[in-house]
Coordinates of N, CA and C in Angstrom, one line a residue:
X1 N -44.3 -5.2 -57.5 CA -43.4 -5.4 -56.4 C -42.7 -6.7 -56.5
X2 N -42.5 -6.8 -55.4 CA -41.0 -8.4 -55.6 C -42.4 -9.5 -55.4
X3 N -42.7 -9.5 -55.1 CA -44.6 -10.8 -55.2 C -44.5 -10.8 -56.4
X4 N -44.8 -9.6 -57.1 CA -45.3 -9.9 -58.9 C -44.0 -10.3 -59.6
X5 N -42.7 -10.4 -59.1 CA -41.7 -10.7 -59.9 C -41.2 -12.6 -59.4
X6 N -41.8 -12.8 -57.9 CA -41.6 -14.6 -57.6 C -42.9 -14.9 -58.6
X7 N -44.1 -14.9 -58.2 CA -44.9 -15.0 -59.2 C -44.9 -15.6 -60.8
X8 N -44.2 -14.7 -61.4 CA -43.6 -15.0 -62.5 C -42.5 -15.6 -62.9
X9 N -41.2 -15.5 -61.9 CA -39.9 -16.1 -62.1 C -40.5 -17.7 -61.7
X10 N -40.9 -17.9 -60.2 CA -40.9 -19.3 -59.7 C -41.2 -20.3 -60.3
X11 N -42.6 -19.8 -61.2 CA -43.1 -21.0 -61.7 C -42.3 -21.6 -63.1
X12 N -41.2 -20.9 -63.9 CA -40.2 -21.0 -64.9 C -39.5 -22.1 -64.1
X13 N -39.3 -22.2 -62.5 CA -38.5 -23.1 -62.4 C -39.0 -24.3 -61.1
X14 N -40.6 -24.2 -62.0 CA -41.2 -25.5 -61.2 C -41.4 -25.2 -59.6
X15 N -41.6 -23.9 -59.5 CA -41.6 -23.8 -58.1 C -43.3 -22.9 -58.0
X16 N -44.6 -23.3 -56.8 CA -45.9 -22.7 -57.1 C -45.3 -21.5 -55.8
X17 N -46.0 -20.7 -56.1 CA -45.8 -19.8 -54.9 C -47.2 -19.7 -54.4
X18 N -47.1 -19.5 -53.1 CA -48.5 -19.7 -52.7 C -48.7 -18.7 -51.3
X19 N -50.2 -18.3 -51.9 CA -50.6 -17.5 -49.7 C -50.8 -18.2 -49.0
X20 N -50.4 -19.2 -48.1 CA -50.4 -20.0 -47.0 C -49.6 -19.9 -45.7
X21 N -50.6 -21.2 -44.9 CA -49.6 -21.2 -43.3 C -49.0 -22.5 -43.9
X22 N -48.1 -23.0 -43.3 CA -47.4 -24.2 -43.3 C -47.0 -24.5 -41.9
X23 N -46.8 -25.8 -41.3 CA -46.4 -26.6 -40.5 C -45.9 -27.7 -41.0
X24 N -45.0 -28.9 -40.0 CA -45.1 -30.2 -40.3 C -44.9 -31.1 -39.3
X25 N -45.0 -32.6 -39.3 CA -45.3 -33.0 -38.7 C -43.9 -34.1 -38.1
X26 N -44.3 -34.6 -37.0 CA -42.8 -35.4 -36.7 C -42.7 -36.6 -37.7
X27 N -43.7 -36.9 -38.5 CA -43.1 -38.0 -39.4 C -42.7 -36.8 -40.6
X28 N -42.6 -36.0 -41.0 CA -42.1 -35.4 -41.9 C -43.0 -34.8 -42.6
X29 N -44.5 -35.0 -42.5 CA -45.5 -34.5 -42.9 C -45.8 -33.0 -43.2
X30 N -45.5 -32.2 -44.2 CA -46.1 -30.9 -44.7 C -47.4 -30.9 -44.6
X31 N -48.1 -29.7 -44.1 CA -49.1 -29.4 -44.2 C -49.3 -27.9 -44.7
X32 N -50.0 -27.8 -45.8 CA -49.9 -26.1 -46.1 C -51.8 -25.6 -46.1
X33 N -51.9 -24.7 -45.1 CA -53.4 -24.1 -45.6 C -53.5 -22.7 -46.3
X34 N -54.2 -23.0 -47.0 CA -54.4 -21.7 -48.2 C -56.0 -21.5 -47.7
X35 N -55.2 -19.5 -48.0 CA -56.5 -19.1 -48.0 C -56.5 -17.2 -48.0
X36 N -57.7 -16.5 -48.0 CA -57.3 -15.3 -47.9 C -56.2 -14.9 -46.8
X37 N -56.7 -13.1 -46.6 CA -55.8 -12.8 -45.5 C -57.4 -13.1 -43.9
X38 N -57.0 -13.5 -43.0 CA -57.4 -13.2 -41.8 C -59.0 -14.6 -42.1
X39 N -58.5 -15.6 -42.6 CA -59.3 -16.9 -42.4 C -58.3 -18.2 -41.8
X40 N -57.3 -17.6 -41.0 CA -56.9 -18.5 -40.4 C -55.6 -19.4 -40.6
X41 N -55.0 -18.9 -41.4 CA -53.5 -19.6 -41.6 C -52.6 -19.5 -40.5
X42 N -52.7 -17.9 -39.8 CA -51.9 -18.4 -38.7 C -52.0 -18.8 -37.9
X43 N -53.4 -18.9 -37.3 CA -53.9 -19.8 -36.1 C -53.7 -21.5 -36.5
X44 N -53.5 -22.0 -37.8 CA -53.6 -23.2 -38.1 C -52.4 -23.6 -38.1
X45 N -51.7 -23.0 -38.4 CA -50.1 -23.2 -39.0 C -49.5 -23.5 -37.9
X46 N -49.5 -22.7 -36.2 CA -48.9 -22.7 -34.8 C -49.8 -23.7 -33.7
X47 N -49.5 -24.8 -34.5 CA -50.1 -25.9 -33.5 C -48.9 -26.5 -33.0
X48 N -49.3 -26.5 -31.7 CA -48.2 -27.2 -30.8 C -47.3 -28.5 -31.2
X49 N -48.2 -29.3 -31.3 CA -47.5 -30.5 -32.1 C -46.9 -30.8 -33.0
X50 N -47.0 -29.7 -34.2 CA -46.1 -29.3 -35.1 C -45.1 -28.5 -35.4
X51 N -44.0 -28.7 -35.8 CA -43.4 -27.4 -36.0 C -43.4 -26.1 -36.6
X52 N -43.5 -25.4 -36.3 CA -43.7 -24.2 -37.6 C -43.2 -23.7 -38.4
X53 N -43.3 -23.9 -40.1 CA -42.7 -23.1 -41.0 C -42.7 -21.6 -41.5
X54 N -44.0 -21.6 -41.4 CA -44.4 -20.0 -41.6 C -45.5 -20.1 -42.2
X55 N -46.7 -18.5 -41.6 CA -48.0 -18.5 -41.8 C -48.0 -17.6 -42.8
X56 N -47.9 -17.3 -43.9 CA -48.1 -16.6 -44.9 C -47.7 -16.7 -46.4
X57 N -46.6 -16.5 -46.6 CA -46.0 -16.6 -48.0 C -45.3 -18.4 -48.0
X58 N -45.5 -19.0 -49.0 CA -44.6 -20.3 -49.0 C -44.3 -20.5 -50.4
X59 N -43.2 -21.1 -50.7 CA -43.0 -21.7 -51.8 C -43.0 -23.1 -52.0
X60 N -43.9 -23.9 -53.0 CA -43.9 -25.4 -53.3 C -43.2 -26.1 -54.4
X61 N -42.2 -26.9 -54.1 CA -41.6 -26.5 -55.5 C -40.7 -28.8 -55.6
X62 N -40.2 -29.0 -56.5 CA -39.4 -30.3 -56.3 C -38.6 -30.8 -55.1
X63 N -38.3 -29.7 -54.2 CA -37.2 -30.2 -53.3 C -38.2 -30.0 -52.1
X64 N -39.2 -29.7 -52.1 CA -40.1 -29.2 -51.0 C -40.5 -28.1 -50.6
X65 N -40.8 -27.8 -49.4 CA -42.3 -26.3 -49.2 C -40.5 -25.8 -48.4
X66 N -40.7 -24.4 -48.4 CA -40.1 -23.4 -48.0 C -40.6 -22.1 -47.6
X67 N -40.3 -21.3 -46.7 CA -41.1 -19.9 -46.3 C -40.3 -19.1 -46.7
X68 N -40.9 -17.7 -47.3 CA -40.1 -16.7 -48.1 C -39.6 -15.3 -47.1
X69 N -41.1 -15.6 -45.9 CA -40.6 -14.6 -44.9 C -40.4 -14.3 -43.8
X70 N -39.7 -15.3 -43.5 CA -39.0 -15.9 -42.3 C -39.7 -15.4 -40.7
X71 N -40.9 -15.7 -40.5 CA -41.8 -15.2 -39.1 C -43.3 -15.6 -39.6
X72 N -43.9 -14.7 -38.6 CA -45.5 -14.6 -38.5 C -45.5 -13.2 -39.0
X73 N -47.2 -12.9 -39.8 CA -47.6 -11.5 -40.0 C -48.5 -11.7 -39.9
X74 N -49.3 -12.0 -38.7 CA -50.5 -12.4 -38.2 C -51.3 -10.9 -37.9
X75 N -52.7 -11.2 -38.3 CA -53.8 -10.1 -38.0 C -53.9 -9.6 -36.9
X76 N -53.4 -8.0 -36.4 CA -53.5 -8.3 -35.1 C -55.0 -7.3 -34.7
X77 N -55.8 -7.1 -35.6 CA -57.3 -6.4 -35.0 C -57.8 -7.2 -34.2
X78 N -58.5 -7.0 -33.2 CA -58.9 -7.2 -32.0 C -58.4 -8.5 -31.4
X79 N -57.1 -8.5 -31.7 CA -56.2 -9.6 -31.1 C -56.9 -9.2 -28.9
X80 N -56.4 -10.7 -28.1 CA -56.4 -10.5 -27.2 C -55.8 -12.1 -26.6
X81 N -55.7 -11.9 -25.6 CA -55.4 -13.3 -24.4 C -56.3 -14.7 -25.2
X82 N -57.5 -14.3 -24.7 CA -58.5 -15.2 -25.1 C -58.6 -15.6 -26.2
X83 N -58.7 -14.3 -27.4 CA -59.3 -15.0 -28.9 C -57.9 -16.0 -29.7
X84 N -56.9 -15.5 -29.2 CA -55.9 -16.3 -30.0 C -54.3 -15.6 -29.0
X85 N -54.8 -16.9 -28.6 CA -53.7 -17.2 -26.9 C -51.8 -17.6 -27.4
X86 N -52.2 -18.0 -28.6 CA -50.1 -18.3 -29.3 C -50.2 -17.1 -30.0
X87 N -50.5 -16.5 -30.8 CA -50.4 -15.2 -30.9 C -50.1 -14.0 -29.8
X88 N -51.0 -13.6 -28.9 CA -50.5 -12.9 -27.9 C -49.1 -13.1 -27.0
X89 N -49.3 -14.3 -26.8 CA -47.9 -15.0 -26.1 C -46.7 -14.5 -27.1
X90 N -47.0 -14.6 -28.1 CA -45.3 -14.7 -29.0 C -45.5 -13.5 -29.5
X91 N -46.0 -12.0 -29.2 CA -45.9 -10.8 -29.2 C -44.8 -10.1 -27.8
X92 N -44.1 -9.1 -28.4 CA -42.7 -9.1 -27.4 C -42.5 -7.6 -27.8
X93 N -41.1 -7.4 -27.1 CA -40.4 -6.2 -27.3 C -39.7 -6.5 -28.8
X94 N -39.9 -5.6 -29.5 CA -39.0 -6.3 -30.8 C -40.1 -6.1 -32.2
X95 N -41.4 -7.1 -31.7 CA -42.5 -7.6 -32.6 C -42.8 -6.0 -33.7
X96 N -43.0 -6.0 -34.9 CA -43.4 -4.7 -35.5 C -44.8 -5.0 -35.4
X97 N -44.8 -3.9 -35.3 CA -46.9 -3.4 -35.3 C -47.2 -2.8 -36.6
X98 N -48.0 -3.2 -37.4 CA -48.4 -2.0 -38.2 C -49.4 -1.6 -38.1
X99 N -49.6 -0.3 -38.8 CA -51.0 0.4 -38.9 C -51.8 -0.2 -37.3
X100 N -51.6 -0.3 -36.3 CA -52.2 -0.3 -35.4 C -52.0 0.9 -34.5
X101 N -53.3 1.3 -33.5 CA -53.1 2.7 -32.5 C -52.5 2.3 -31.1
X102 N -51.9 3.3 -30.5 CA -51.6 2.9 -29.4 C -51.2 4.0 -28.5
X103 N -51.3 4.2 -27.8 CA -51.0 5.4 -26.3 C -49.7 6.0 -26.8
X104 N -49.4 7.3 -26.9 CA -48.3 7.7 -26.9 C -47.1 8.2 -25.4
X105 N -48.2 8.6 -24.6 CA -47.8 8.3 -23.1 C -47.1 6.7 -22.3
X106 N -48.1 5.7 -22.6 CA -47.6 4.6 -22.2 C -47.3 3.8 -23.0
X107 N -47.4 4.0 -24.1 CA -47.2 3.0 -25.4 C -47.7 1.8 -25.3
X108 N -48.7 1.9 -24.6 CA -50.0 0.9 -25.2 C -50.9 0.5 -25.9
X109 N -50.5 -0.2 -26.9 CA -51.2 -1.0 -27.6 C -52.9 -1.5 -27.4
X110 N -53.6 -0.8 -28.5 CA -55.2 -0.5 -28.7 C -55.4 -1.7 -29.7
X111 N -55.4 -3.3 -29.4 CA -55.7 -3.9 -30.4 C -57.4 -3.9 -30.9
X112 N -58.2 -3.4 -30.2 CA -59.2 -2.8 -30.5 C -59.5 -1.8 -31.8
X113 N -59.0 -1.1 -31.9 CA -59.1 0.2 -32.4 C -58.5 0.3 -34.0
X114 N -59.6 0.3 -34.9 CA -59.7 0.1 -36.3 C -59.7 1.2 -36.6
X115 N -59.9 2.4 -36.4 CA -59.6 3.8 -36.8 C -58.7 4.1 -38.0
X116 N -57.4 3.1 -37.6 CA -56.7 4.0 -39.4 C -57.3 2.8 -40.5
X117 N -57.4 1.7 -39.9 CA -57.5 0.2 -41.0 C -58.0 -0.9 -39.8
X118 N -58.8 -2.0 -40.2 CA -58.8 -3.5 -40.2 C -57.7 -4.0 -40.3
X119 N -57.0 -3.6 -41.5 CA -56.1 -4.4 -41.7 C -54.7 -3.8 -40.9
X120 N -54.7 -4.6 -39.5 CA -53.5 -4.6 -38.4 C -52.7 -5.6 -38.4
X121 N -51.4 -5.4 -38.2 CA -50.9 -6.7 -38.4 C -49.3 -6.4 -37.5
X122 N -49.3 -8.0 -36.9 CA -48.0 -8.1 -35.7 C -47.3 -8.6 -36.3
X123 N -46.0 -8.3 -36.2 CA -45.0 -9.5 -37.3 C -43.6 -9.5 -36.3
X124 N -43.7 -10.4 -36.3 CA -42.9 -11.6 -35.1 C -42.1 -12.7 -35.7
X125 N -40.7 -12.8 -35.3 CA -40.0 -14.1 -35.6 C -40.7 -15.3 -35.2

């Protein structure tokens, strides 16, 4: 897919590609966390005090970090209020859902409910 083709183009021109959250700071400070899927980049990346670049895909390269996919694609299995409060909040009309279940009468949303996959995921500007 287009991953296996940055992958291999990027690094020809000095650029790392990488699975991370990114933020930065008011002095200008980049911060990038790497790590699997669902250990926390996006919870780390949407800290108040920072701005946010993007929790997933980034590019590191001479001119500086850049995001390839312009939003969040944050885990949304047993998302709620409580367990991760800037996530829920920045879920809207609009947001894609994948692979998650949900009411077809009310179109409510079962962040609970692992039945097709674990792997659920909300993707949000």
């Amino acid at each position: 897919g287009v991953f296996m083709l940055l992958h291999s183009f990027l690094p020809q021109r000095n650029v790392l590609f990488l699975h991370s959250g990114c933020n930065v700071g008011p002095a200008g400070d980049v911060t990038l966390f790497l790590g699997l899927s669902g250990t926390g980049k996006t919870t780390l990346s949407n800290d108040a005090a920072r701005a946010f670049i993007g929790d997933d895909e980034h590019c590191w390269g001479p001119t500086g970090v850049f995001n390839i996919e312009g939003g969040c694609y944050a885990k949304a299995i047993n998302l709620s209020p409580d367990s991760q409060p800037d996530i829920w909040n920045a879920i809207r009309f609009g947001t894609l859902l994948e692979n998650v279940c949900y009411d077809p009468e009310t179109r409510e949303v079962d962040y609970d409910d692992a039945s097709l996959t674990e792997n659920t995921r909300a993707c949000y500007p």
